GROMACS .gro file of C-alpha atoms in nm:
model
  481
    1MET     CA    1   0.000   0.000   0.000
    2LEU     CA    2   0.297   0.234  -0.023
    3ASN     CA    3   0.160   0.369  -0.349
    4THR     CA    4  -0.152   0.502  -0.174
    5LEU     CA    5   0.038   0.736   0.058
    6ARG     CA    6   0.301   1.003   0.009
    7ARG     CA    7   0.557   1.111   0.264
    8THR     CA    8   0.714   1.449   0.200
    9GLY     CA    9   0.919   1.485   0.512
   10GLY     CA   10   0.962   1.380   0.870
   11SER     CA   11   1.167   1.488   1.163
   12PRO     CA   12   1.409   1.220   1.282
   13ALA     CA   13   1.638   1.502   1.392
   14LEU     CA   14   1.395   1.573   1.674
   15ALA     CA   15   1.544   1.302   1.893
   16PRO     CA   16   1.797   1.545   2.049
   17LEU     CA   17   1.515   1.792   2.116
   18ALA     CA   18   1.310   1.520   2.282
   19ALA     CA   19   1.606   1.425   2.498
   20LEU     CA   20   1.653   1.790   2.596
   21CYS     CA   21   1.286   1.818   2.689
   22LEU     CA   22   1.310   1.508   2.907
   23SER     CA   23   1.626   1.635   3.075
   24LEU     CA   24   1.485   1.974   3.183
   25PRO     CA   25   1.441   1.988   3.560
   26LEU     CA   26   1.077   2.051   3.651
   27THR     CA   27   1.012   2.272   3.952
   28THR     CA   28   0.666   2.393   4.049
   29LEU     CA   29   0.629   2.751   4.173
   30ALA     CA   30   0.262   2.732   4.276
   31GLN     CA   31   0.081   2.441   4.435
   32ASP     CA   32  -0.245   2.625   4.516
   33LEU     CA   33  -0.508   2.719   4.261
   34PRO     CA   34  -0.545   3.092   4.188
   35ALA     CA   35  -0.822   3.251   4.393
   36GLU     CA   36  -1.031   3.336   4.085
   37VAL     CA   37  -1.017   2.974   3.966
   38GLU     CA   38  -1.124   2.850   4.311
   39ALA     CA   39  -1.413   3.097   4.307
   40ALA     CA   40  -1.527   2.983   3.961
   41LEU     CA   41  -1.524   2.620   4.075
   42ARG     CA   42  -1.732   2.709   4.383
   43ARG     CA   43  -1.989   2.888   4.170
   44ALA     CA   44  -2.011   2.580   3.948
   45LYS     CA   45  -2.043   2.359   4.259
   46LEU     CA   46  -1.738   2.161   4.151
   47PRO     CA   47  -1.478   2.024   4.392
   48GLU     CA   48  -1.117   2.127   4.341
   49SER     CA   49  -1.035   1.757   4.322
   50ALA     CA   50  -1.217   1.740   3.985
   51LEU     CA   51  -0.954   1.962   3.822
   52VAL     CA   52  -0.600   1.895   3.700
   53VAL     CA   53  -0.378   2.182   3.583
   54ALA     CA   54  -0.029   2.240   3.447
   55VAL     CA   55   0.095   2.587   3.345
   56GLN     CA   56   0.455   2.622   3.235
   57GLU     CA   57   0.654   2.886   3.050
   58VAL     CA   58   0.768   2.752   2.713
   59GLY     CA   59   1.135   2.657   2.708
   60SER     CA   60   1.152   2.660   3.085
   61GLY     CA   61   1.190   2.389   3.345
   62SER     CA   62   0.981   2.591   3.591
   63GLN     CA   63   0.616   2.500   3.617
   64LYS     CA   64   0.422   2.814   3.711
   65LEU     CA   65   0.127   2.614   3.840
   66GLY     CA   66   0.072   2.249   3.908
   67TRP     CA   67  -0.248   2.103   4.050
   68ARG     CA   68  -0.294   1.723   4.057
   69GLU     CA   69  -0.091   1.729   3.735
   70ARG     CA   70   0.026   1.368   3.770
   71GLU     CA   71  -0.328   1.230   3.804
   72PRO     CA   72  -0.445   1.031   3.495
   73VAL     CA   73  -0.770   1.177   3.360
   74ASN     CA   74  -0.994   1.147   3.055
   75PRO     CA   75  -0.890   1.431   2.819
   76ALA     CA   76  -1.184   1.413   2.573
   77SER     CA   77  -1.098   1.586   2.243
   78VAL     CA   78  -0.780   1.739   2.381
   79PHE     CA   79  -0.631   1.401   2.284
   80LYS     CA   80  -0.648   1.524   1.923
   81LEU     CA   81  -0.332   1.720   2.006
   82VAL     CA   82  -0.149   1.390   2.043
   83THR     CA   83  -0.283   1.251   1.715
   84THR     CA   84  -0.220   1.563   1.508
   85TYR     CA   85   0.125   1.635   1.654
   86ALA     CA   86   0.229   1.273   1.594
   87ALA     CA   87   0.114   1.298   1.231
   88LEU     CA   88   0.287   1.634   1.168
   89ASP     CA   89   0.605   1.512   1.335
   90GLN     CA   90   0.626   1.181   1.146
   91TRP     CA   91   0.500   1.287   0.804
   92GLY     CA   92   0.563   1.661   0.777
   93PRO     CA   93   0.301   1.930   0.701
   94ALA     CA   94   0.303   1.878   0.321
   95TRP     CA   95   0.223   1.505   0.341
   96SER     CA   96  -0.089   1.387   0.158
   97TRP     CA   97  -0.312   1.086   0.104
   98ARG     CA   98  -0.342   0.946  -0.249
   99THR     CA   99  -0.659   0.763  -0.350
  100PRO     CA  100  -0.596   0.555  -0.665
  101VAL     CA  101  -0.859   0.495  -0.933
  102TRP     CA  102  -0.809   0.178  -1.139
  103VAL     CA  103  -0.965   0.034  -1.454
  104GLN     CA  104  -1.003  -0.329  -1.551
  105GLY     CA  105  -1.077  -0.365  -1.919
  106THR     CA  106  -1.046  -0.162  -2.236
  107VAL     CA  107  -1.157   0.193  -2.308
  108LYS     CA  108  -1.281   0.293  -2.652
  109ASP     CA  109  -1.505   0.575  -2.770
  110GLY     CA  110  -1.588   0.678  -2.413
  111VAL     CA  111  -1.686   0.325  -2.307
  112LEU     CA  112  -1.507   0.113  -2.047
  113GLU     CA  113  -1.567  -0.253  -2.118
  114GLY     CA  114  -1.501  -0.367  -1.764
  115ASN     CA  115  -1.487  -0.232  -1.410
  116LEU     CA  116  -1.380   0.098  -1.256
  117ILE     CA  117  -1.231   0.068  -0.906
  118ILE     CA  118  -1.177   0.335  -0.639
  119LYS     CA  119  -0.938   0.215  -0.369
  120GLY     CA  120  -0.960   0.383  -0.028
  121SER     CA  121  -0.636   0.522   0.119
  122GLY     CA  122  -0.777   0.649   0.449
  123ASP     CA  123  -0.812   1.006   0.317
  124PRO     CA  124  -0.998   1.210   0.584
  125SER     CA  125  -1.092   1.487   0.340
  126LEU     CA  126  -1.278   1.307   0.061
  127VAL     CA  127  -1.574   1.542   0.092
  128LEU     CA  128  -1.854   1.600  -0.155
  129GLU     CA  129  -1.662   1.840  -0.380
  130ARG     CA  130  -1.361   1.612  -0.404
  131VAL     CA  131  -1.573   1.307  -0.487
  132TRP     CA  132  -1.728   1.514  -0.766
  133LEU     CA  133  -1.382   1.613  -0.893
  134MET     CA  134  -1.271   1.249  -0.885
  135LEU     CA  135  -1.563   1.129  -1.096
  136ARG     CA  136  -1.530   1.428  -1.325
  137ARG     CA  137  -1.164   1.337  -1.378
  138VAL     CA  138  -1.269   0.986  -1.481
  139GLN     CA  139  -1.484   1.140  -1.754
  140GLN     CA  140  -1.212   1.383  -1.859
  141LEU     CA  141  -0.986   1.082  -1.915
  142GLY     CA  142  -1.236   0.941  -2.165
  143ILE     CA  143  -1.478   0.721  -1.966
  144ARG     CA  144  -1.844   0.820  -1.978
  145GLU     CA  145  -1.999   0.476  -1.980
  146ILE     CA  146  -1.900   0.178  -1.764
  147ARG     CA  147  -2.012  -0.159  -1.901
  148GLY     CA  148  -1.931  -0.335  -1.579
  149ASP     CA  149  -1.933  -0.245  -1.211
  150LEU     CA  150  -1.800   0.050  -1.017
  151LEU     CA  151  -1.614  -0.113  -0.728
  152LEU     CA  152  -1.528   0.054  -0.397
  153ASP     CA  153  -1.223  -0.102  -0.230
  154ARG     CA  154  -1.232  -0.042   0.148
  155SER     CA  155  -0.976  -0.309   0.241
  156LEU     CA  156  -0.698  -0.085   0.378
  157PHE     CA  157  -0.850  -0.078   0.727
  158ASN     CA  158  -0.945  -0.392   0.918
  159LEU     CA  159  -1.187  -0.258   1.177
  160PRO     CA  160  -1.406  -0.432   1.433
  161VAL     CA  161  -1.780  -0.405   1.381
  162VAL     CA  162  -1.899  -0.134   1.621
  163SER     CA  163  -2.244   0.020   1.617
  164PRO     CA  164  -2.247   0.399   1.556
  165LYS     CA  165  -2.477   0.427   1.858
  166ALA     CA  166  -2.236   0.245   2.091
  167PHE     CA  167  -2.084   0.562   2.241
  168ASP     CA  168  -2.391   0.762   2.343
  169ASP     CA  169  -2.687   0.576   2.191
  170ASP     CA  170  -2.734   0.836   1.915
  171ALA     CA  171  -2.632   0.703   1.574
  172SER     CA  172  -2.773   1.011   1.399
  173GLN     CA  173  -2.488   1.232   1.524
  174PRO     CA  174  -2.214   1.288   1.259
  175TYR     CA  175  -1.944   1.266   1.526
  176ASN     CA  176  -2.039   0.900   1.584
  177VAL     CA  177  -1.961   0.792   1.225
  178ARG     CA  178  -1.714   0.504   1.230
  179PRO     CA  179  -1.383   0.531   1.035
  180ASP     CA  180  -1.354   0.383   0.688
  181ALA     CA  181  -1.066   0.338   0.442
  182LEU     CA  182  -1.290   0.506   0.184
  183MET     CA  183  -1.456   0.779   0.391
  184MET     CA  184  -1.678   0.985   0.162
  185ASN     CA  185  -1.832   1.308   0.293
  186PHE     CA  186  -1.811   1.176   0.651
  187LYS     CA  187  -2.111   0.954   0.564
  188ALA     CA  188  -2.332   1.247   0.657
  189VAL     CA  189  -2.616   1.435   0.488
  190THR     CA  190  -2.681   1.808   0.529
  191TYR     CA  191  -3.037   1.940   0.518
  192THR     CA  192  -3.095   2.310   0.446
  193PHE     CA  193  -3.430   2.477   0.522
  194THR     CA  194  -3.532   2.794   0.336
  195PRO     CA  195  -3.861   2.963   0.438
  196ASP     CA  196  -4.116   3.039   0.165
  197THR     CA  197  -4.359   3.252   0.364
  198ALA     CA  198  -4.600   3.303   0.074
  199ARG     CA  199  -4.667   2.929   0.068
  200GLY     CA  200  -4.630   2.871   0.442
  201LEU     CA  201  -4.355   2.617   0.378
  202ALA     CA  202  -3.982   2.572   0.419
  203LEU     CA  203  -3.805   2.427   0.116
  204VAL     CA  204  -3.571   2.139   0.198
  205GLN     CA  205  -3.244   2.094   0.008
  206THR     CA  206  -3.039   1.778   0.057
  207ASP     CA  207  -2.662   1.743   0.010
  208PRO     CA  208  -2.543   1.508  -0.110
  209PRO     CA  209  -2.830   1.345  -0.295
  210LEU     CA  210  -2.820   0.968  -0.252
  211ALA     CA  211  -2.940   0.715  -0.509
  212GLY     CA  212  -3.258   0.541  -0.400
  213VAL     CA  213  -3.323   0.778  -0.109
  214ARG     CA  214  -3.624   1.011  -0.101
  215THR     CA  215  -3.645   1.317   0.123
  216ASP     CA  216  -3.940   1.544   0.201
  217GLU     CA  217  -3.904   1.850  -0.021
  218THR     CA  218  -4.102   2.083   0.207
  219VAL     CA  219  -4.199   2.116   0.571
  220PRO     CA  220  -4.472   2.342   0.719
  221LEU     CA  221  -4.369   2.675   0.872
  222ALA     CA  222  -4.456   2.774   1.229
  223ALA     CA  223  -4.468   3.119   1.391
  224VAL     CA  224  -4.272   3.013   1.698
  225PRO     CA  225  -3.937   3.118   1.847
  226CYS     CA  226  -3.621   2.977   1.688
  227GLU     CA  227  -3.535   2.758   1.986
  228ASP     CA  228  -3.415   2.399   1.949
  229TRP     CA  229  -3.533   2.432   1.590
  230SER     CA  230  -3.388   2.104   1.461
  231ALA     CA  231  -3.578   1.908   1.727
  232GLN     CA  232  -3.899   2.092   1.627
  233LEU     CA  233  -3.860   1.942   1.280
  234LYS     CA  234  -3.900   1.592   1.430
  235PRO     CA  235  -3.677   1.414   1.175
  236GLN     CA  236  -3.791   1.055   1.123
  237TRP     CA  237  -3.447   0.910   1.079
  238GLY     CA  238  -3.496   0.534   1.103
  239GLU     CA  239  -3.574   0.444   0.739
  240PRO     CA  240  -3.258   0.462   0.521
  241LYS     CA  241  -3.454   0.506   0.195
  242LEU     CA  242  -3.686   0.778   0.324
  243MET     CA  243  -3.615   1.095   0.523
  244ARG     CA  244  -3.925   1.263   0.658
  245PHE     CA  245  -3.984   1.558   0.887
  246GLY     CA  246  -4.290   1.517   1.107
  247GLY     CA  247  -4.275   1.860   1.271
  248ARG     CA  248  -4.259   2.226   1.169
  249TYR     CA  249  -3.985   2.476   1.090
  250PRO     CA  250  -3.980   2.810   1.279
  251VAL     CA  251  -4.009   3.094   1.026
  252SER     CA  252  -3.809   3.313   1.266
  253CYS     CA  253  -3.498   3.103   1.201
  254GLY     CA  254  -3.448   3.223   0.846
  255GLU     CA  255  -3.234   2.981   0.647
  256ARG     CA  256  -3.059   2.715   0.854
  257SER     CA  257  -2.880   2.385   0.798
  258PHE     CA  258  -2.797   2.081   1.005
  259SER     CA  259  -2.620   1.753   0.934
  260MET     CA  260  -2.706   1.396   1.027
  261ALA     CA  261  -2.520   1.071   0.987
  262TYR     CA  262  -2.684   0.855   0.721
  263GLY     CA  263  -2.895   0.577   0.869
  264ASP     CA  264  -2.731   0.297   0.668
  265PRO     CA  265  -2.360   0.386   0.666
  266ALA     CA  266  -2.260   0.064   0.486
  267SER     CA  267  -2.448   0.175   0.172
  268PHE     CA  268  -2.364   0.547   0.187
  269ASN     CA  269  -2.063   0.542  -0.048
  270ALA     CA  270  -2.242   0.339  -0.315
  271ARG     CA  271  -2.551   0.562  -0.305
  272LEU     CA  272  -2.339   0.878  -0.322
  273VAL     CA  273  -2.121   0.761  -0.612
  274GLU     CA  274  -2.417   0.629  -0.810
  275ALA     CA  275  -2.613   0.953  -0.773
  276MET     CA  276  -2.314   1.172  -0.858
  277TRP     CA  277  -2.210   0.961  -1.158
  278GLN     CA  278  -2.562   0.994  -1.297
  279GLN     CA  279  -2.571   1.370  -1.232
  280LEU     CA  280  -2.250   1.401  -1.434
  281GLY     CA  281  -2.423   1.230  -1.725
  282GLY     CA  282  -2.235   0.903  -1.684
  283ARG     CA  283  -2.388   0.565  -1.764
  284LEU     CA  284  -2.340   0.241  -1.572
  285SER     CA  285  -2.464  -0.101  -1.677
  286GLY     CA  286  -2.359  -0.278  -1.358
  287GLN     CA  287  -2.368  -0.180  -0.990
  288VAL     CA  288  -2.181   0.040  -0.747
  289LYS     CA  289  -2.068  -0.198  -0.474
  290ASP     CA  290  -1.782  -0.297  -0.247
  291GLY     CA  291  -1.504  -0.494  -0.413
  292SER     CA  292  -1.129  -0.515  -0.456
  293VAL     CA  293  -0.881  -0.426  -0.728
  294PRO     CA  294  -0.880  -0.727  -0.965
  295PRO     CA  295  -0.553  -0.864  -1.103
  296GLY     CA  296  -0.453  -0.704  -1.430
  297SER     CA  297  -0.607  -0.366  -1.347
  298ARG     CA  298  -0.419  -0.053  -1.447
  299LEU     CA  299  -0.389   0.273  -1.260
  300LEU     CA  300  -0.590   0.552  -1.422
  301PHE     CA  301  -0.494   0.835  -1.183
  302GLU     CA  302  -0.462   0.923  -0.815
  303GLN     CA  303  -0.677   1.171  -0.627
  304VAL     CA  304  -0.445   1.370  -0.399
  305SER     CA  305  -0.573   1.507  -0.070
  306PRO     CA  306  -0.508   1.855   0.068
  307PRO     CA  307  -0.180   1.873   0.263
  308LEU     CA  308  -0.168   1.743   0.617
  309GLN     CA  309  -0.138   2.093   0.763
  310GLN     CA  310  -0.484   2.177   0.623
  311VAL     CA  311  -0.631   1.850   0.750
  312VAL     CA  312  -0.484   1.913   1.097
  313ARG     CA  313  -0.634   2.262   1.100
  314ASP     CA  314  -0.981   2.126   1.023
  315ILE     CA  315  -0.944   1.862   1.294
  316ASN     CA  316  -0.833   2.096   1.572
  317LYS     CA  317  -1.025   2.412   1.489
  318PHE     CA  318  -1.358   2.228   1.469
  319SER     CA  319  -1.278   1.914   1.672
  320ASN     CA  320  -1.367   1.682   1.385
  321ASN     CA  321  -1.376   1.330   1.533
  322VAL     CA  322  -1.411   1.143   1.204
  323MET     CA  323  -1.107   1.311   1.048
  324ALA     CA  324  -0.902   1.254   1.363
  325GLU     CA  325  -0.981   0.881   1.357
  326GLN     CA  326  -0.881   0.861   0.991
  327VAL     CA  327  -0.544   1.022   1.070
  328PHE     CA  328  -0.498   0.800   1.376
  329LEU     CA  329  -0.553   0.481   1.176
  330SER     CA  330  -0.329   0.605   0.896
  331LEU     CA  331  -0.047   0.634   1.148
  332GLY     CA  332  -0.061   0.254   1.173
  333LEU     CA  333   0.086   0.230   0.824
  334ALA     CA  334   0.430   0.324   0.956
  335ASP     CA  335   0.510  -0.034   1.057
  336LYS     CA  336   0.268  -0.212   0.827
  337PRO     CA  337   0.322  -0.114   0.463
  338ALA     CA  338   0.121  -0.412   0.341
  339GLY     CA  339  -0.202  -0.561   0.468
  340ALA     CA  340  -0.500  -0.413   0.645
  341ILE     CA  341  -0.444  -0.166   0.929
  342THR     CA  342  -0.607  -0.241   1.265
  343PRO     CA  343  -0.674  -0.002   1.556
  344ASP     CA  344  -0.405  -0.186   1.753
  345ASP     CA  345  -0.148  -0.097   1.484
  346ALA     CA  346  -0.234   0.271   1.527
  347ARG     CA  347  -0.233   0.250   1.908
  348GLU     CA  348   0.112   0.093   1.906
  349GLN     CA  349   0.253   0.356   1.672
  350VAL     CA  350   0.116   0.642   1.883
  351ARG     CA  351   0.243   0.478   2.201
  352ARG     CA  352   0.592   0.455   2.047
  353PHE     CA  353   0.576   0.820   1.949
  354LEU     CA  354   0.478   0.921   2.302
  355ALA     CA  355   0.748   0.702   2.457
  356SER     CA  356   1.009   0.869   2.236
  357ARG     CA  357   0.897   1.211   2.360
  358LEU     CA  358   0.806   1.146   2.725
  359GLY     CA  359   0.993   0.827   2.808
  360GLU     CA  360   0.830   0.518   2.955
  361GLU     CA  361   0.823   0.679   3.300
  362GLY     CA  362   0.637   0.980   3.161
  363LEU     CA  363   0.372   0.752   3.011
  364LYS     CA  364   0.262   0.608   3.344
  365GLY     CA  365  -0.115   0.631   3.368
  366TRP     CA  366  -0.163   0.702   2.996
  367VAL     CA  367  -0.414   0.494   2.797
  368VAL     CA  368  -0.440   0.527   2.419
  369ASP     CA  369  -0.779   0.400   2.303
  370ASN     CA  370  -0.853   0.609   1.995
  371GLY     CA  371  -0.723   0.922   1.827
  372SER     CA  372  -1.022   1.155   1.851
  373GLY     CA  373  -1.086   1.153   2.224
  374LEU     CA  374  -1.439   1.021   2.172
  375SER     CA  375  -1.366   0.755   2.430
  376ARG     CA  376  -1.441   0.667   2.791
  377ASP     CA  377  -1.103   0.494   2.819
  378ASN     CA  378  -0.840   0.744   2.696
  379ARG     CA  379  -0.621   0.872   2.979
  380LEU     CA  380  -0.331   1.113   3.011
  381THR     CA  381  -0.176   1.341   3.272
  382ALA     CA  382  -0.167   1.720   3.261
  383GLN     CA  383   0.206   1.708   3.331
  384GLY     CA  384   0.267   1.465   3.043
  385LEU     CA  385   0.062   1.665   2.793
  386SER     CA  386   0.232   1.985   2.907
  387ARG     CA  387   0.573   1.828   2.842
  388LEU     CA  388   0.457   1.709   2.500
  389LEU     CA  389   0.342   2.063   2.411
  390GLN     CA  390   0.676   2.198   2.536
  391GLN     CA  391   0.855   1.962   2.301
  392ALA     CA  392   0.621   2.056   2.015
  393TRP     CA  393   0.709   2.423   2.069
  394SER     CA  394   1.073   2.344   1.990
  395SER     CA  395   0.992   2.128   1.687
  396PRO     CA  396   0.997   2.220   1.316
  397VAL     CA  397   0.617   2.175   1.301
  398MET     CA  398   0.539   2.415   1.587
  399ALA     CA  399   0.387   2.678   1.356
  400GLU     CA  400   0.153   2.430   1.187
  401LEU     CA  401   0.037   2.275   1.515
  402MET     CA  402  -0.018   2.603   1.696
  403SER     CA  403  -0.197   2.770   1.405
  404SER     CA  404  -0.437   2.473   1.390
  405LEU     CA  405  -0.568   2.548   1.740
  406PRO     CA  406  -0.882   2.755   1.805
  407ILE     CA  407  -0.810   3.118   1.899
  408SER     CA  408  -0.987   3.259   2.203
  409GLY     CA  409  -1.285   3.474   2.105
  410VAL     CA  410  -1.200   3.446   1.734
  411ASP     CA  411  -1.269   3.110   1.570
  412GLY     CA  412  -1.331   2.737   1.592
  413THR     CA  413  -1.453   2.592   1.920
  414LEU     CA  414  -1.322   2.899   2.111
  415ARG     CA  415  -1.528   3.148   1.913
  416ARG     CA  416  -1.751   3.223   2.215
  417SER     CA  417  -1.476   3.202   2.475
  418LYS     CA  418  -1.479   3.469   2.747
  419ALA     CA  419  -1.098   3.465   2.764
  420PRO     CA  420  -0.922   3.772   2.618
  421GLN     CA  421  -0.958   3.778   2.241
  422GLY     CA  422  -0.667   3.639   2.044
  423ARG     CA  423  -0.439   3.573   2.341
  424ALA     CA  424  -0.480   3.196   2.363
  425HIS     CA  425  -0.449   2.909   2.113
  426LEU     CA  426  -0.626   2.622   2.288
  427LYS     CA  427  -0.771   2.288   2.185
  428THR     CA  428  -1.098   2.221   2.364
  429GLY     CA  429  -1.252   1.895   2.477
  430SER     CA  430  -1.605   1.802   2.583
  431LEU     CA  431  -1.772   1.480   2.684
  432ARG     CA  432  -2.069   1.412   2.909
  433ASP     CA  433  -1.843   1.425   3.216
  434VAL     CA  434  -1.527   1.592   3.079
  435ALA     CA  435  -1.428   1.949   2.995
  436ALA     CA  436  -1.075   2.039   2.888
  437VAL     CA  437  -0.846   2.297   2.728
  438ALA     CA  438  -0.482   2.267   2.631
  439GLY     CA  439  -0.244   2.475   2.423
  440TYR     CA  440  -0.054   2.804   2.439
  441VAL     CA  441  -0.123   3.140   2.606
  442LEU     CA  442   0.054   3.474   2.543
  443SER     CA  443   0.096   3.682   2.861
  444ASN     CA  444   0.111   4.056   2.911
  445SER     CA  445   0.487   4.034   2.968
  446GLY     CA  446   0.535   3.872   2.627
  447LYS     CA  447   0.602   3.528   2.768
  448ARG     CA  448   0.431   3.226   2.614
  449TYR     CA  449   0.293   2.958   2.844
  450VAL     CA  450   0.181   2.601   2.790
  451LEU     CA  451  -0.154   2.556   2.964
  452VAL     CA  452  -0.337   2.229   3.030
  453ALA     CA  453  -0.659   2.218   3.236
  454ILE     CA  454  -0.899   1.923   3.252
  455LEU     CA  455  -1.214   1.862   3.456
  456ASN     CA  456  -1.349   1.510   3.516
  457HIS     CA  457  -1.686   1.532   3.691
  458PRO     CA  458  -2.054   1.467   3.606
  459ASN     CA  459  -2.103   1.847   3.606
  460ALA     CA  460  -1.778   1.925   3.420
  461ALA     CA  461  -1.942   2.146   3.157
  462ALA     CA  462  -2.039   2.400   3.425
  463GLY     CA  463  -1.670   2.451   3.505
  464ARG     CA  464  -1.563   2.623   3.184
  465PRO     CA  465  -1.561   2.967   3.352
  466ALA     CA  466  -1.278   2.829   3.566
  467PHE     CA  467  -1.078   2.775   3.244
  468ASP     CA  468  -1.140   3.136   3.141
  469ALA     CA  469  -1.024   3.251   3.485
  470LEU     CA  470  -0.710   3.038   3.456
  471VAL     CA  471  -0.631   3.178   3.110
  472GLN     CA  472  -0.677   3.535   3.237
  473TRP     CA  473  -0.454   3.463   3.539
  474THR     CA  474  -0.187   3.327   3.306
  475ILE     CA  475  -0.211   3.628   3.075
  476ARG     CA  476  -0.161   3.866   3.370
  477ASP     CA  477   0.153   3.679   3.480
  478ALA     CA  478   0.001   3.693   3.826
  479PRO     CA  479   0.244   3.634   4.112
  480THR     CA  480   0.221   3.289   4.261
  481ARG     CA  481   0.081   3.240   4.608
   0.00000   0.00000   0.00000
């Protein structure tokens, strides 16, 4: 499978930097939480024991604040920092996935007498537009009719069968889509609702259209507040061939969109490709179905993904779980150039990366379950993640990793943050009982700090004001107590 991936750089020279990071003496200046953080926790009715914190000046062995920093905790989506840094470090920011398209048979006068095959490479960014470009490229290369089948080869990943509803019993959520070697459009459908007040209806547009699937084209309008509007639509999600809306759409919402995971993920790719091929005017005598590249096939072209730096930005800015899992599994290719990649292959590769940066001692308490943080089992320590971010600051890929993080009060998942605008680049994390932030903060004195703060508690979400207070304390370079 080496031909499906391209490596354009790595950083083996980082070993001395990692050794330097491990050798820095670590002294903690503050062992008590800042008063404003304590107050925010009290207001949220959260015990101080629910919080772990590490704040350290970059390039320094002095930890400005440490609070239960050696305690293993669930980091939620903050674990994406591990996945994306490992990928940038090992592959380089210009690295890309290559999805090959093969033909079996002869092509004459626009007709392929045989099969067309698309082989999945694990590309996390094969969204609607890029699938369209891929099929359009097939036609530009002289194939407008396929007198055979269109085969989708998903054999690169060998994944256990896990229900999309296993995590939180809601298979309709796009974040619960399972990884796939040929991940098209995140196996999700976006519905857009446009009010037509003259008719008392909202028009429903569906992207992407799927072959054999019918969707209600209109839904009645209602003169009600735009509150929990998607629930008011009452989507009847259970039938894969029919999407109906049993409720009403609030006219006060204007035009809005929301996405849902498709109800039959196993058939999503085939339905998407069939519908798009037909829209492009292509003809197909056979079926679109799963298959493998037959012997004697020849490579027609390769669809190249955006560079890794762009993929990492999309993952961290918007906490995209599906893309993170695709990258995580792709990391398993490092030691397995042939054969199907398993989750254990990826876990082992990430564990080796972490051991090379933190040492085996620094990995005590860590558990690597998956790469997105959508897990009840992932564990890390605030001290360990802080040390990893310190090492990343000194690495050649620092700029790409840091610029991928949400900016406080500006964009991504920190757009509504109450922390000072533009002064913090922080990855966020949220689960039912986890809230977290980790990244870099610029202080008033011009110093840059690594900051890691994680709450594990059934009421963790209420504690986010404590994170804002901690960021503000760090920005002020407040004296330690």
